[in-house]
Each structure stands twice: as C-alpha cells, then as structure tokens.
GROMACS .gro file of C-alpha atoms in nm:
model
  136
    1MET     CA    1   2.176  11.747  10.637
    2ALA     CA    2   1.939  12.033  10.483
    3TYR     CA    3   1.571  12.002  10.504
    4PRO     CA    4   1.375  11.896  10.208
    5MET     CA    5   1.219  12.167   9.998
    6GLU     CA    6   0.877  12.068  10.082
    7PHE     CA    7   0.956  12.116  10.455
    8ARG     CA    8   1.104  12.456  10.385
    9ILE     CA    9   0.794  12.585  10.174
   10ALA     CA   10   0.554  12.462  10.473
   11VAL     CA   11   0.762  12.633  10.728
   12ALA     CA   12   0.774  12.955  10.520
   13ALA     CA   13   0.405  12.940  10.450
   14SER     CA   14   0.337  12.882  10.826
   15TYR     CA   15   0.549  13.182  10.907
   16ASP     CA   16   0.363  13.408  10.681
   17GLU     CA   17   0.047  13.282  10.831
   18HIS     CA   18   0.139  13.289  11.218
   19GLY     CA   19   0.417  13.575  11.201
   20SER     CA   20   0.607  13.412  11.489
   21SER     CA   21   0.920  13.193  11.440
   22ILE     CA   22   0.856  13.063  11.806
   23GLU     CA   23   0.525  12.927  11.718
   24VAL     CA   24   0.645  12.784  11.367
   25ALA     CA   25   0.937  12.632  11.556
   26GLU     CA   26   0.715  12.437  11.815
   27LEU     CA   27   0.457  12.341  11.525
   28PHE     CA   28   0.730  12.193  11.297
   29HIS     CA   29   0.956  12.065  11.581
   30CYS     CA   30   1.249  12.263  11.444
   31SER     CA   31   1.492  12.533  11.573
   32GLU     CA   32   1.353  12.893  11.624
   33ALA     CA   33   1.703  13.013  11.490
   34TRP     CA   34   1.670  12.806  11.176
   35VAL     CA   35   1.304  12.946  11.092
   36ARG     CA   36   1.459  13.303  11.145
   37ARG     CA   37   1.744  13.228  10.910
   38LEU     CA   38   1.515  13.077  10.666
   39ILE     CA   39   1.286  13.369  10.643
   40GLN     CA   40   1.594  13.583  10.632
   41ARG     CA   41   1.740  13.395  10.331
   42ARG     CA   42   1.406  13.417  10.151
   43GLU     CA   43   1.404  13.813  10.190
   44ALA     CA   44   1.757  13.833  10.092
   45THR     CA   45   1.762  13.602   9.790
   46GLY     CA   46   1.403  13.527   9.709
   47SER     CA   47   1.487  13.154   9.744
   48LEU     CA   48   1.435  12.897  10.022
   49ARG     CA   49   1.701  12.677   9.872
   50PRO     CA   50   2.005  12.589  10.106
   51LEU     CA   51   2.325  12.761  10.045
   52THR     CA   52   2.594  12.561   9.858
   53PRO     CA   53   2.880  12.503  10.057
   54ARG     CA   54   3.189  12.707   9.952
   55ARG     CA   55   3.514  12.569   9.997
   56PRO     CA   56   3.830  12.778  10.000
   57ASP     CA   57   4.087  12.754   9.705
   58THR     CA   58   4.377  12.593   9.883
   59ARG     CA   59   4.554  12.482   9.561
   60LYS     CA   60   4.924  12.516   9.580
   61LEU     CA   61   4.989  12.529   9.215
   62ASP     CA   62   4.770  12.808   9.018
   63ASP     CA   63   4.702  12.803   8.660
   64ASP     CA   64   5.025  12.964   8.559
   65ASP     CA   65   5.229  12.701   8.753
   66LEU     CA   66   5.036  12.426   8.551
   67VAL     CA   67   5.117  12.586   8.224
   68ARG     CA   68   5.484  12.590   8.339
   69LEU     CA   69   5.454  12.232   8.453
   70ARG     CA   70   5.349  12.141   8.121
   71GLY     CA   71   5.611  12.327   7.931
   72LEU     CA   72   5.882  12.170   8.192
   73ASN     CA   73   5.757  11.809   8.093
   74ALA     CA   74   5.760  11.906   7.708
   75GLU     CA   75   6.093  12.047   7.741
   76ARG     CA   76   6.265  11.766   7.944
   77PRO     CA   77   6.022  11.459   7.974
   78ASP     CA   78   6.284  11.269   8.168
   79MET     CA   79   6.261  11.490   8.485
   80THR     CA   80   6.156  11.318   8.808
   81LEU     CA   81   5.899  11.447   9.026
   82GLY     CA   82   6.145  11.591   9.266
   83GLU     CA   83   6.317  11.788   8.981
   84LEU     CA   84   5.992  11.897   8.871
   85ALA     CA   85   5.922  12.043   9.229
   86GLU     CA   86   6.256  12.197   9.243
   87ALA     CA   87   6.210  12.354   8.909
   88LEU     CA   88   5.879  12.514   9.057
   89GLY     CA   89   6.078  12.673   9.325
   90HIS     CA   90   5.947  12.413   9.581
   91LYS     CA   91   5.617  12.593   9.574
   92ALA     CA   92   5.457  12.238   9.614
   93SER     CA   93   5.538  11.906   9.755
   94VAL     CA   94   5.622  11.605   9.530
   95PRO     CA   95   5.282  11.447   9.600
   96THR     CA   96   5.123  11.755   9.491
   97VAL     CA   97   5.324  11.787   9.170
   98TRP     CA   98   5.241  11.418   9.098
   99ARG     CA   99   4.864  11.505   9.139
  100ALA     CA  100   4.896  11.781   8.897
  101THR     CA  101   5.079  11.595   8.649
  102ARG     CA  102   4.840  11.320   8.653
  103ALA     CA  103   4.545  11.570   8.631
  104LEU     CA  104   4.711  11.725   8.317
  105GLY     CA  105   4.773  11.383   8.173
  106LEU     CA  106   5.143  11.409   8.152
  107PRO     CA  107   5.388  11.095   8.136
  108LEU     CA  108   5.623  11.072   8.417
  109LYS     CA  109   5.974  10.929   8.481
  110LYS     CA  110   5.933  10.701   8.779
  111ARG     CA  111   6.279  10.731   8.930
  112ARG     CA  112   6.640  10.838   8.847
  113ARG     CA  113   6.836  10.627   8.620
  114THR     CA  114   7.016  10.343   8.798
  115PRO     CA  115   7.315  10.165   8.670
  116ALA     CA  116   7.255   9.820   8.530
  117SER     CA  117   7.331   9.526   8.746
  118ARG     CA  118   7.700   9.388   8.700
  119THR     CA  119   7.596   9.034   8.790
  120GLY     CA  120   7.287   9.006   8.582
  121PRO     CA  121   6.967   8.858   8.702
  122THR     CA  122   6.980   8.705   9.057
  123SER     CA  123   6.657   8.513   9.080
  124LYS     CA  124   6.592   8.170   8.936
  125ARG     CA  125   6.420   8.114   8.608
  126ARG     CA  126   6.059   8.014   8.633
  127GLY     CA  127   5.962   7.672   8.529
  128THR     CA  128   5.942   7.315   8.653
  129THR     CA  129   6.165   7.185   8.941
  130GLY     CA  130   6.282   6.827   9.024
  131SER     CA  131   6.333   6.524   8.827
  132PRO     CA  132   6.083   6.423   8.555
  133GLY     CA  133   6.033   6.090   8.727
  134SER     CA  134   5.896   6.248   9.042
  135ARG     CA  135   5.592   6.403   8.894
  136ARG     CA  136   5.265   6.211   8.852
   0.00000   0.00000   0.00000
C-alpha cells in the first residue's frame, strides 16, 4: 500500500533539510531505498505521487476482431459461441468469445438446435395430488 501524500511531503521536506536518505529513513521509520526512490521520482517527474500500476494488454481479441464479431453476429445471429470462435480463426477460446459478446451487448444462441422430443413431456403436471377427502 502506498504511503499517504502528507507523509511523502514530510519525508521530502526532511530530505531537503538533512540531505541524507539514511537520516530521513531513521527519522520516519521507513526504508532508505524508498526515500531515495521518492526523491528520484520528484526530480524526474516533479511529483511525489505514487506511480499508477500498468497492466499489460493481454486481450486476445483486438478492436478489429470485435468489429468482425459484431458483423458475424449481425450476419448470422444464430451462430453458437463455438462457431463464432471458429469463424475468428480460433484466436480466442469460447469463454473469451462469450465475454466479448457480452461486453458488446450482442444476443447469443445458447446451444445447437436439438430435435423435439418424440414422446412429449415426461414430467408430471404440477398440481394437487391425492384424493380430495384426504386434505384438511
């Protein structure tokens, strides 16, 4: 966790007064290396603010793929996720394609079409069971 700005300002002011990162680190009970990096950052950027973390771009589908995905969905809205992944050249997995279609707000076909049951519904109808006299 980053130190608060008030603490950073106090450490930098103390460094400007003492000129030694060892003394400042002992005075504020922090790392000598942290004091040196703080002063280096101030000299390089003019700010004592902590750096924002940079996360690498690990997306499998770039902007062109998302445009293509939108076009595929408009052209054939009944494509399954597997078929969409295949149409994109297996550049991404099915769950990745699902997340992309969800982010784009595209409707999805959940599964391949299955034939209707020949026997009809197999579960019992919901309702009361037993004879009317057995209820109280």
